XYZ file of C-alpha atoms in Angstrom:
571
model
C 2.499 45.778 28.010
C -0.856 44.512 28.260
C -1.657 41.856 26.320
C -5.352 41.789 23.771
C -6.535 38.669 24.988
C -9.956 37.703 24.949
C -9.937 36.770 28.685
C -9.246 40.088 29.548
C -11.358 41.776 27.212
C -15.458 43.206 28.439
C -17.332 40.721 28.808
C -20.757 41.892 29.008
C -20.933 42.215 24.996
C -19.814 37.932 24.358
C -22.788 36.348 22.020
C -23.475 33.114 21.525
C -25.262 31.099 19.011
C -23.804 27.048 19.002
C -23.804 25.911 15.592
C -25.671 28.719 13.659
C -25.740 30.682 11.336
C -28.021 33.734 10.991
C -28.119 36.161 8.073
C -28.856 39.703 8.586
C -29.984 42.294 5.892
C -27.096 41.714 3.115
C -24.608 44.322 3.026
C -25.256 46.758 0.025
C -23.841 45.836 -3.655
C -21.212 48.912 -3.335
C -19.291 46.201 -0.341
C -18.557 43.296 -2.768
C -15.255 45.749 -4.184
C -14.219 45.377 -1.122
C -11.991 48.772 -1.530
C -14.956 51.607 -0.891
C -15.634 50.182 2.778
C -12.846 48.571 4.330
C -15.120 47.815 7.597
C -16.588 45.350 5.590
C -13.929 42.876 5.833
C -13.414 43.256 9.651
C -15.020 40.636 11.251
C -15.676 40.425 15.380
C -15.389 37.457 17.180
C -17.853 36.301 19.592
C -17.279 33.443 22.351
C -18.602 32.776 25.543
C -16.016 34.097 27.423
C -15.186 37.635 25.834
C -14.937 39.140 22.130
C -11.863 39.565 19.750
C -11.312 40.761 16.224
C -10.801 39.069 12.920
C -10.655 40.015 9.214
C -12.106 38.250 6.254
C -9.137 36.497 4.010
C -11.476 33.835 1.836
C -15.146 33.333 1.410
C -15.308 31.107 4.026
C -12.324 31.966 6.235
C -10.932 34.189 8.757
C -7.583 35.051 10.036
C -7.824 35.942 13.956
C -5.289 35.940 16.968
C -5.088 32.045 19.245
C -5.816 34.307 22.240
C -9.625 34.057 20.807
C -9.201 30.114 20.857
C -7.001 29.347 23.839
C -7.950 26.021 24.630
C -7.835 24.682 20.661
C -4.067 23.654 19.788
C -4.487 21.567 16.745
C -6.640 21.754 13.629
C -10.278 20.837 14.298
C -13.374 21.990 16.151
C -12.621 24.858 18.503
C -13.348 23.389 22.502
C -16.782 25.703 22.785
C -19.101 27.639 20.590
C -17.526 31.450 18.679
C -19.451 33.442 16.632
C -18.507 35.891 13.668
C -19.831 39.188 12.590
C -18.842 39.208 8.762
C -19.804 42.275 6.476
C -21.265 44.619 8.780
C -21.060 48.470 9.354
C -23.206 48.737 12.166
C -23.584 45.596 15.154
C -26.707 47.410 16.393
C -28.161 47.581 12.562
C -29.289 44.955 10.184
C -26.806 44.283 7.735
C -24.431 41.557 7.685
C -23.514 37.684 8.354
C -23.631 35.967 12.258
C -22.016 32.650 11.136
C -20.992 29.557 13.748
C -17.209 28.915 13.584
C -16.870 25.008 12.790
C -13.402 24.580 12.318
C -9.842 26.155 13.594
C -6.151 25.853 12.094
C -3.192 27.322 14.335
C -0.562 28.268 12.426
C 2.622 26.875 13.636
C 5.008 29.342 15.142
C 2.709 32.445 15.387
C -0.375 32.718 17.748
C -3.045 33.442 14.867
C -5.708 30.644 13.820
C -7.715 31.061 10.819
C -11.626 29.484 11.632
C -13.864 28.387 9.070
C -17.091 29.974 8.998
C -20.406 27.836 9.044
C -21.207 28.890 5.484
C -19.132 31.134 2.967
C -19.740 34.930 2.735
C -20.115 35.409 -1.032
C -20.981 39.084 -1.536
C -18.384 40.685 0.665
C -15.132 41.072 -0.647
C -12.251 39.468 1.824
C -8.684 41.458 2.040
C -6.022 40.747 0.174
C -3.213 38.785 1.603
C -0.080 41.064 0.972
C 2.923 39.610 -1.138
C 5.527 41.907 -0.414
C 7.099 42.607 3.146
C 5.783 45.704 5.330
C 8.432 48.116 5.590
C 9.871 50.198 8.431
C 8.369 53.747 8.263
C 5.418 52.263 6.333
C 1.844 54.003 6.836
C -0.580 50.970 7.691
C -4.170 51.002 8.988
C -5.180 48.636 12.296
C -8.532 47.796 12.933
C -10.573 45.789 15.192
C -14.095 45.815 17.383
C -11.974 46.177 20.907
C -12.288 49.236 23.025
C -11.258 52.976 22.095
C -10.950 56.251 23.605
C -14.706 56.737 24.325
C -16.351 53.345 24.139
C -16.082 50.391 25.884
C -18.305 47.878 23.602
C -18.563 49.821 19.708
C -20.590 48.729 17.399
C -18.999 50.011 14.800
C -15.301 49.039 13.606
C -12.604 51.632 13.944
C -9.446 52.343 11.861
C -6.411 53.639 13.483
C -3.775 55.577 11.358
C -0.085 53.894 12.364
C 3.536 53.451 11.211
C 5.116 50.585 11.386
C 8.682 50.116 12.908
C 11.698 48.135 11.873
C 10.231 44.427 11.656
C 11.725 41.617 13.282
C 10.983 37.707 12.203
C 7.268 37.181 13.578
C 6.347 40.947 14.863
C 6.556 44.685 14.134
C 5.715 47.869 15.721
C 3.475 50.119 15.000
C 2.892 53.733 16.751
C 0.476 56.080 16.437
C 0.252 59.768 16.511
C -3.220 60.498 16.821
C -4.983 58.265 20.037
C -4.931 54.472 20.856
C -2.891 52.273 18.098
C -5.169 48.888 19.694
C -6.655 48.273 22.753
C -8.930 45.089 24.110
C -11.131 43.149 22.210
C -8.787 44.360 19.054
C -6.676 41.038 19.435
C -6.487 39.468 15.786
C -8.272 42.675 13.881
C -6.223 43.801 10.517
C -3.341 45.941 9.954
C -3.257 46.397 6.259
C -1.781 49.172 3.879
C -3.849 50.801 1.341
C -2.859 49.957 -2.137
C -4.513 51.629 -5.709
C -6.020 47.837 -5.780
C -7.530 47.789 -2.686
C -6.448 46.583 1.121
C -3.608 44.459 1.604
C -3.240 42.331 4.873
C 0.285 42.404 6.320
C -0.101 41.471 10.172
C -2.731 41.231 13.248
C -3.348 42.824 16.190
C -1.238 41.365 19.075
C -0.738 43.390 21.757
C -0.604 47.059 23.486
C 0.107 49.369 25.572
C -3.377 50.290 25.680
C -1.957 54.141 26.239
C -5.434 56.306 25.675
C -7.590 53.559 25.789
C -10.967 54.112 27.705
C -10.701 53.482 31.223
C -6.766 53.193 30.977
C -3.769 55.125 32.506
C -0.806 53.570 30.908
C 1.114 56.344 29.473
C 3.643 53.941 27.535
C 2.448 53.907 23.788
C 2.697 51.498 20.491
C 1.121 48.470 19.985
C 2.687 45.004 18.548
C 1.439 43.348 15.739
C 2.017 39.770 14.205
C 3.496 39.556 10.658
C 1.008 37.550 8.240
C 3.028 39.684 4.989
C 5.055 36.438 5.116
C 2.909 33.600 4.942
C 0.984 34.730 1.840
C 1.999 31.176 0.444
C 0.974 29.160 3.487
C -2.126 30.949 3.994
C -3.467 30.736 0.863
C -3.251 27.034 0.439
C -4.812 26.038 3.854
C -7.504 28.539 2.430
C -7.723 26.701 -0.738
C -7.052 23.246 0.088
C -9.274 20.059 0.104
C -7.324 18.112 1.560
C -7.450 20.225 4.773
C -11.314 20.635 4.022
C -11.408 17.130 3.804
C -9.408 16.725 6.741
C -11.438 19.275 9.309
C -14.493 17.195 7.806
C -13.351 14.441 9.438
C -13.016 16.201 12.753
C -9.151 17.234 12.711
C -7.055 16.438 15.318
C -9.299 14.216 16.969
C -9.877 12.305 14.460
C -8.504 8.676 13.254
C -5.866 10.468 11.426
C -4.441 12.340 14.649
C -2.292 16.035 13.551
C -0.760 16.434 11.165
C 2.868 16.177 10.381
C 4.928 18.590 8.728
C 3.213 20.794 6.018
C 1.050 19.909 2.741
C 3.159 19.100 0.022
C 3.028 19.638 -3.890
C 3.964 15.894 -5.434
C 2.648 14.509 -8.909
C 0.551 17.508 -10.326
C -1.303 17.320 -7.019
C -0.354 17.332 -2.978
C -0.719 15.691 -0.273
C -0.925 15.980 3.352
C 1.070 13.567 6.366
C -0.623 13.422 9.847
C 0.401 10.872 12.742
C -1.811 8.022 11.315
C -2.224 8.314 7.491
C -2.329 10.381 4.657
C -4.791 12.535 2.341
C -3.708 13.165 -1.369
C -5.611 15.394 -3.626
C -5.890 15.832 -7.754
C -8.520 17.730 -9.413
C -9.115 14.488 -11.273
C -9.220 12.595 -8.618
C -10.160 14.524 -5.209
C -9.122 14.121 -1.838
C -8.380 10.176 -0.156
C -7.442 8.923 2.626
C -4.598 6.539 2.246
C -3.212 4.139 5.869
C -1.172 1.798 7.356
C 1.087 -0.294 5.697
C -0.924 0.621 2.270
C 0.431 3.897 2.806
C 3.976 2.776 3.685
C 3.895 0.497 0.732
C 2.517 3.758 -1.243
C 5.388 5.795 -0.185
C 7.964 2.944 -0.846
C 7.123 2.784 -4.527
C 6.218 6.298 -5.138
C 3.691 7.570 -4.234
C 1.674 9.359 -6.841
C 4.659 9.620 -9.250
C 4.679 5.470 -9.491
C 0.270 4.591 -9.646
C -1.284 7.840 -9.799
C -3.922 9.752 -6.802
C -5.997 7.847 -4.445
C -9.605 6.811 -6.214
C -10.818 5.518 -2.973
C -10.301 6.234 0.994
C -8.880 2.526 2.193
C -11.730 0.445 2.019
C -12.624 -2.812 3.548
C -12.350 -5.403 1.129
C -16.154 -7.140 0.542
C -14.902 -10.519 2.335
C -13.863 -8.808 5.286
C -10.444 -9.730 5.551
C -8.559 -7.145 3.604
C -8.504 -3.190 3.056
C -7.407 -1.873 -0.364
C -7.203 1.711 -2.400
C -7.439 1.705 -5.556
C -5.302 4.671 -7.590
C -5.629 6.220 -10.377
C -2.084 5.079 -13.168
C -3.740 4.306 -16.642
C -4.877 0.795 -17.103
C -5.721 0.660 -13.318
C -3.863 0.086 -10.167
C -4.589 -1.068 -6.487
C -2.656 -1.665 -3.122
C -4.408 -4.600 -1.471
C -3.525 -5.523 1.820
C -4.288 -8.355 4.852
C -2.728 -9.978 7.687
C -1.742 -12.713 6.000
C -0.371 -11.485 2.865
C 0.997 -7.843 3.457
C 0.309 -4.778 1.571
C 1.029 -5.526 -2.686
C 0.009 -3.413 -5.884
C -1.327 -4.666 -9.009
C -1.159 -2.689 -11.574
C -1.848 -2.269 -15.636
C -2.959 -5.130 -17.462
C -2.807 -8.047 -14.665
C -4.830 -5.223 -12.418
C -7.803 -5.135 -15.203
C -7.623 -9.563 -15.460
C -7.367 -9.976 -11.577
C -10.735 -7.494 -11.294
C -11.938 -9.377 -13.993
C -11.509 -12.629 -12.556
C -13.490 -11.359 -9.350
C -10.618 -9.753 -7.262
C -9.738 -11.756 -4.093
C -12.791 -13.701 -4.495
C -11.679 -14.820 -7.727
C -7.505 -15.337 -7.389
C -7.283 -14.347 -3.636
C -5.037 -11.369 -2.663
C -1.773 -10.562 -4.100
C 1.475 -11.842 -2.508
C 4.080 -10.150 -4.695
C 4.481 -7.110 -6.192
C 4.429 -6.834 -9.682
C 7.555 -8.322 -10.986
C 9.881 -8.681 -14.072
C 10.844 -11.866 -15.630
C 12.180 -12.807 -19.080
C 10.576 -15.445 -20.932
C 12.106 -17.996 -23.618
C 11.835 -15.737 -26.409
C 13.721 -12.545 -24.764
C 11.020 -10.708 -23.978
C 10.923 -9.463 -20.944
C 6.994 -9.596 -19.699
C 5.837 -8.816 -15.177
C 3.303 -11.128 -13.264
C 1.917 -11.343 -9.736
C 1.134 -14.082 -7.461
C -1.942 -14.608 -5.780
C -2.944 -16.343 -2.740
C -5.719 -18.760 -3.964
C -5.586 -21.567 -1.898
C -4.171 -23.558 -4.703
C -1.937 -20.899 -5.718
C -2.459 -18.744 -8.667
C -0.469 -15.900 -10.856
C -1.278 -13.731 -13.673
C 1.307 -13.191 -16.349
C 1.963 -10.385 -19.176
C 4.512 -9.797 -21.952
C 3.493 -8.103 -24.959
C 3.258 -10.956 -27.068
C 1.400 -13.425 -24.748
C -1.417 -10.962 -23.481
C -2.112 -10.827 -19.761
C -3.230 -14.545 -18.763
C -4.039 -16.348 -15.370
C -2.249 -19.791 -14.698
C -2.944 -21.735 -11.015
C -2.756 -24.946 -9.620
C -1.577 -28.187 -10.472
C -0.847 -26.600 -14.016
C 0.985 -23.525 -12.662
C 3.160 -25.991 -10.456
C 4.276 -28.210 -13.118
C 4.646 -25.242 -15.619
C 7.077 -23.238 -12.567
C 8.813 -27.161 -11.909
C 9.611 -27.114 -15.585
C 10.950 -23.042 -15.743
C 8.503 -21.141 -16.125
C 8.053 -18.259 -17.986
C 12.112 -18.607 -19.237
C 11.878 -22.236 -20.500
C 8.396 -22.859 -21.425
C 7.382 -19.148 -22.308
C 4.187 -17.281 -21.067
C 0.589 -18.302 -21.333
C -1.371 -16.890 -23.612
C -4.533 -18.462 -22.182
C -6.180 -18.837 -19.270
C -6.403 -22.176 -17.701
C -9.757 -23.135 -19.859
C -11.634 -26.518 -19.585
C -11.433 -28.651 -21.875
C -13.921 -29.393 -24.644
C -14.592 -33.094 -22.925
C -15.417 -31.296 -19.729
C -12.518 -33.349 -17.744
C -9.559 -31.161 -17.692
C -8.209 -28.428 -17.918
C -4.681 -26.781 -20.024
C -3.276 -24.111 -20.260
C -0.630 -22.759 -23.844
C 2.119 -21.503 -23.870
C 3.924 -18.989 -26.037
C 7.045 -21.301 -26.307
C 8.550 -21.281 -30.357
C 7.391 -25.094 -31.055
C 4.418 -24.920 -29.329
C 3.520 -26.002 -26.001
C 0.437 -26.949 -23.188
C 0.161 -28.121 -20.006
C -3.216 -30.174 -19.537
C -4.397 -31.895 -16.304
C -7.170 -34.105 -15.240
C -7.697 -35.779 -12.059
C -6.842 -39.358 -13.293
C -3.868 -37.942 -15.149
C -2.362 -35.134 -13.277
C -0.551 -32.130 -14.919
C 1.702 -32.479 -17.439
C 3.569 -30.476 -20.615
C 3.713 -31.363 -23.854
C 5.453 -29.529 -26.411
C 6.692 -29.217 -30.265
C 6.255 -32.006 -32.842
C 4.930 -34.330 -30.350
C 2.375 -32.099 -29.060
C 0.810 -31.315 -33.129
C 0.821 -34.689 -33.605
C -1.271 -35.172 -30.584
C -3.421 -31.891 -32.012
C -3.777 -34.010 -35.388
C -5.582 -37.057 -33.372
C -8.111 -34.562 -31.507
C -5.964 -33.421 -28.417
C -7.928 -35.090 -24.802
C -10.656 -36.342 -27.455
C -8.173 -38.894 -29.392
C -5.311 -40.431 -27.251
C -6.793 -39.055 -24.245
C -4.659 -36.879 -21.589
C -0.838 -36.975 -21.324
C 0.539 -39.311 -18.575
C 4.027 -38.033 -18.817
C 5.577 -34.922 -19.215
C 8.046 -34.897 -23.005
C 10.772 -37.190 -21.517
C 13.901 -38.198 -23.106
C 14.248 -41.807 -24.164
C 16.345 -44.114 -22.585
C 18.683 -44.113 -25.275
C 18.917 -40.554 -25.312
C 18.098 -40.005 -28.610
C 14.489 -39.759 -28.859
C 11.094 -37.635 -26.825
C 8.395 -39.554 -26.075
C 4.210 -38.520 -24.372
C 2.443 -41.313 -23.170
C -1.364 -40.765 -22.688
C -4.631 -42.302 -20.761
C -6.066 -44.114 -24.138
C -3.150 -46.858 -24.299
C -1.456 -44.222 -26.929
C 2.337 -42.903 -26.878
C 4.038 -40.155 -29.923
C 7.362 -40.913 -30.329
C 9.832 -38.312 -31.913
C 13.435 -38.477 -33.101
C 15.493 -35.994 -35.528
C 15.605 -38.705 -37.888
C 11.991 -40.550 -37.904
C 9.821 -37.389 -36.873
C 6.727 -37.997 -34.069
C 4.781 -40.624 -35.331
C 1.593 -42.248 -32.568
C 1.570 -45.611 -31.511
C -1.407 -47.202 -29.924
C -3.938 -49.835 -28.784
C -2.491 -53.469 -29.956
C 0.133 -52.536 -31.296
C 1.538 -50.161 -28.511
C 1.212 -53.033 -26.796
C 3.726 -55.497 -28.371
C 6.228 -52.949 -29.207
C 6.102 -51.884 -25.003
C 6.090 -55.842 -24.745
C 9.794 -55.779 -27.231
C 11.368 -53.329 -25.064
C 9.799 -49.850 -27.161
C 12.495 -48.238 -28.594
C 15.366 -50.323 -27.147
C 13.854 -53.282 -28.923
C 14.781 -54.342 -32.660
C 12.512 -52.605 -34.624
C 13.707 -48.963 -32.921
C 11.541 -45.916 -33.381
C 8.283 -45.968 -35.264
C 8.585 -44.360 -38.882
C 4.856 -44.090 -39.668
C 1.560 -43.673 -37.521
C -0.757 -46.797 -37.371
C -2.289 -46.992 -40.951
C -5.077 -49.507 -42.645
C -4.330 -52.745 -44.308
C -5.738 -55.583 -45.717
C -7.620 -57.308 -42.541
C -6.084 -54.932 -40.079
C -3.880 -52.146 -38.879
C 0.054 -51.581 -39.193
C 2.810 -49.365 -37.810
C 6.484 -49.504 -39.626
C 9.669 -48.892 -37.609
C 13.475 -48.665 -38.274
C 13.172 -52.171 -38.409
C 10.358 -53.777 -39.386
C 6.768 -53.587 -38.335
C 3.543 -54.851 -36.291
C 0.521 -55.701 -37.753
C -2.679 -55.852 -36.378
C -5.163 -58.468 -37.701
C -8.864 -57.677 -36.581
C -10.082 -61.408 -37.356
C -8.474 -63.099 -34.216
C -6.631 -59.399 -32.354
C -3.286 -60.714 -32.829
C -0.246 -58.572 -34.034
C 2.844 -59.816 -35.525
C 5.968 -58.434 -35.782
C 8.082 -58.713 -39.245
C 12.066 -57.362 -39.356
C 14.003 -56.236 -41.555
């Protein structure tokens, strides 16, 4: 059996026009049914080396046989310039489409391609792809622009009359009774069964016997023809799929993404594609993107789409150079972010929308966790990420704290101390202070709590009654910055701050926080502070007569101005 290759086929007919497209007189407005000339559909293929047919399935595509393409094995641009004839009735007339072929698929399995015309073909109607199996016994219709019994190059399309035998997987018979099923140059044309709703592709043109074709004496009849009744599904999603017209944009196959892997894939409300070096997802919110690397394995790991949404972006180099990123397209925002240094990490939701605030990895630096879970004091269970500013940096959420950056000397002291599950979240930023000097973060802890930090003072927390006493005297702008964390007195039964302007609070169930400073301070520090005689202090420093006093458990110190001298009375 001879096979309909294009190799084989006349070639004193081939045409070619690189990259062009040409438009002849438009076929007539009765074509665009698509049912009242069925020639309109059949398309003829033109390369350099030899002609085969094709048919019209979408707009912009045909189906044809890989003998037309036999150097192009994966999805791309096809290794020389081909031609189409779409919509004509007559090759030596007027009417009609000559459109470049950019692009080629190969359907795995089966040696058809379908090729991408230049530009779509919008006022002939294509064929429609059947749904239902072709049957043995089955009256079809084959078509094609290859020889027949009296012409070696037609310029018009014929239609041959056949029935189909029993079909196996791929193929099925077809005989005729009436002259040549196929013969060359008809390799890829239609074999389609007339329905009341028009034409309805079930297989292509493979191969003959060529039995009563011109210029033949093979008396061995039927032709072979490949079964397309089957991949209605497949078909029609390559035909309607950005992310393979995004991916033949590229340049296929020889692109950065290499071939693709397996088939496309419905996940999410959308799909997505696999090829040897990324991945393309699509949405009709979001369109098609290019996702890579490790961001993709990291994708994949949490997800996909299900877990942060579609692609927004292709990966992207980050504006410092050092990173890539997507971002993606979950509600309240979310990225993968990715370097050498750090590995690929998403941020997500509210800490996504603070970090871009804060200026991205130019603000915080890159992320170096994922999001993660944590419980703070109060049992509510809040996420955070950790960033890779030089002096290190997270951003923490919970629902009652807000979503709040922390770094630094505060963020170490705070993470020394617990954390989020002793000291509670921030619900600040770190913020300067009013003086200028510092800086502090709060904390959502039940009595209250801050960790400030200046340069001469270093970081330190300070918490509950002592730290609303400190609040009452002005915060940094009173006793100046905390020089100890809240420590536990010596005795055990007291907390104690000491800070830069010579001032301590002191707190105990039994006394309350009172402040102690200056002169006073002083000699009590001098007595042994709370181990001394006169115990805790039981008021703050108050006016009176020539001076200042402070009372204790025990007695007191007063402060005279006249000469700055302080005595100390017991009782």
């Amino acid at each position: 059996m001879h096979v309909s290759t294009r190799r084989r086929l006349h070639r004193s007919t081939a045409v070619v026009i690189a990259a062009a497209t040409m438009a002849l007189t438009a076929p007539s407005a009765g074509a665009v049914t698509g049912s009242a000339d069925p020639s309109r559909f059949i398309v003829k293929v033109s390369a350099e080396s030899g002609n085969c047919s094709g048919v019209l399935t979408a707009p912009q595509w045909i189906l044809t046989s890989s003998a037309c393409f036999p150097d192009t094995t994966a999805p791309g641009a096809s290794t020389h310039p081909v031609t189409a004839t779409v919509g004509s009735t007559d090759l030596g007339g007027t009417t009609g489409y000559r459109l470049a072929i950019n692009a080629v698929v190969p359907q795995s399995g089966r040696p058809l391609v379908l090729a991408r015309l230049a530009t779509p073909v919008t006022d002939t109607a294509p064929i429609t792809l059947a749904a239902t199996p072709v049957q043995a016994g089955e009256t079809l219709q084959v078509a094609g622009y290859g020889r027949t019994a009296t012409e070696w190059v037609p310029n018009q399309p014929h239609v041959t009359t056949v029935t189909a035998g029993t079909p196996a997987t791929t193929t099925f018979p077809a005989t005729s009774a009436t002259g040549p099923t196929t013969c060359r140059g008809d390799a890829g044309g239609p074999a389609y069964r007339t329905t009341g709703s028009g034409p309805e592709l079930v297989g292509l043109n493979h191969s003959s016997w060529q039995n009563g074709c011109l210029g033949e004496t093979e008396t061995r009849t039927g032709a072979t023809e490949i079964r397309v009744d089957d991949l209605h599904d497949t078909l029609t999603t390559q035909m309607n799929s950005p992310i393979l017209t995004r991916y033949l944009g590229l340049g296929g196959a020889n692109s950065f993404l290499g071939s693709p892997v397996g088939n496309e894939y419905t996940v999410a409300g959308g799909s997505g594609q696999d090829y040897q070096h990324g991945a393309i997802y699509y949405s009709a919110a979001t369109g098609a993107h290019i996702v890579q690397d490790d961001i993709l394995t990291k994708y994949k790991a949490i997800g996909g789409p299900t877990a942060i949404g579609f692609p927004l972006t292709d990966q992207n180099t980050t504006p410092d150079g050092v990173g890539r990123y997507n971002h993606f397209s979950l509600g309240g925002g979310a990225s993968i972010y990715w370097t050498p240094a750090t590995n690929a990490h998403v941020v997500q939701g509210s800490i996504h929308e603070k970090w871009a605030a804060l200026g991205w990895e130019r603000g915080l630096g890159y992320p170096v966790t994922d999001e993660v879970t944590i419980t703070g004091i109060t049992g509510e269970s809040g996420r955070y990420t950790d960033f890779s500013h030089p002096d290190t940096a997270s951003i923490y959420w919970s629902p009652a704290s807000g979503t709040h950056e922390i770094q630094g000397d505060i963020r170490k002291k705070w993470l020394s101390l617990g954390g989020a599950p002793k000291l509670g979240f921030p619900t600040t930023d770190e913020s300067t202070t009013p003086d200028g000097v510092g800086r502090y973060n709060h904390f959502n802890h039940p009595d209250g709590l801050s960790v400030y930090w200046s340069s001469a003072s270093g970081a330190h927390h300070i918490q509950g009654a002592i730290r609303n006493k400190w609040a009452d005297y002005g915060w940094e702008t009173g006793f100046g910055y905390p020089t100890t964390d809240e420590t536990v007195t010596s005795d055990g039964v007291g907390r104690y701050n000491h800070f830069t302007n010579n001032a301590s609070v002191y707190w105990t169930p039994a006394t309350a926080a009172h402040a102690v400073f200056g002169s006073i301070r002083e000699t009590w520090a001098g007595l042994g502070w709370e181990n001394s005689r006169l115990a805790y202090p039981t008021s703050d420093e108050y006016d009176v007569t020539g001076g200042r006093r402070n009372d204790f458990q025990h007695g007191n110190i007063t402060w005279t101005s006249a000469n700055n001298t302080t005595q100390v009375t017991y009782f």
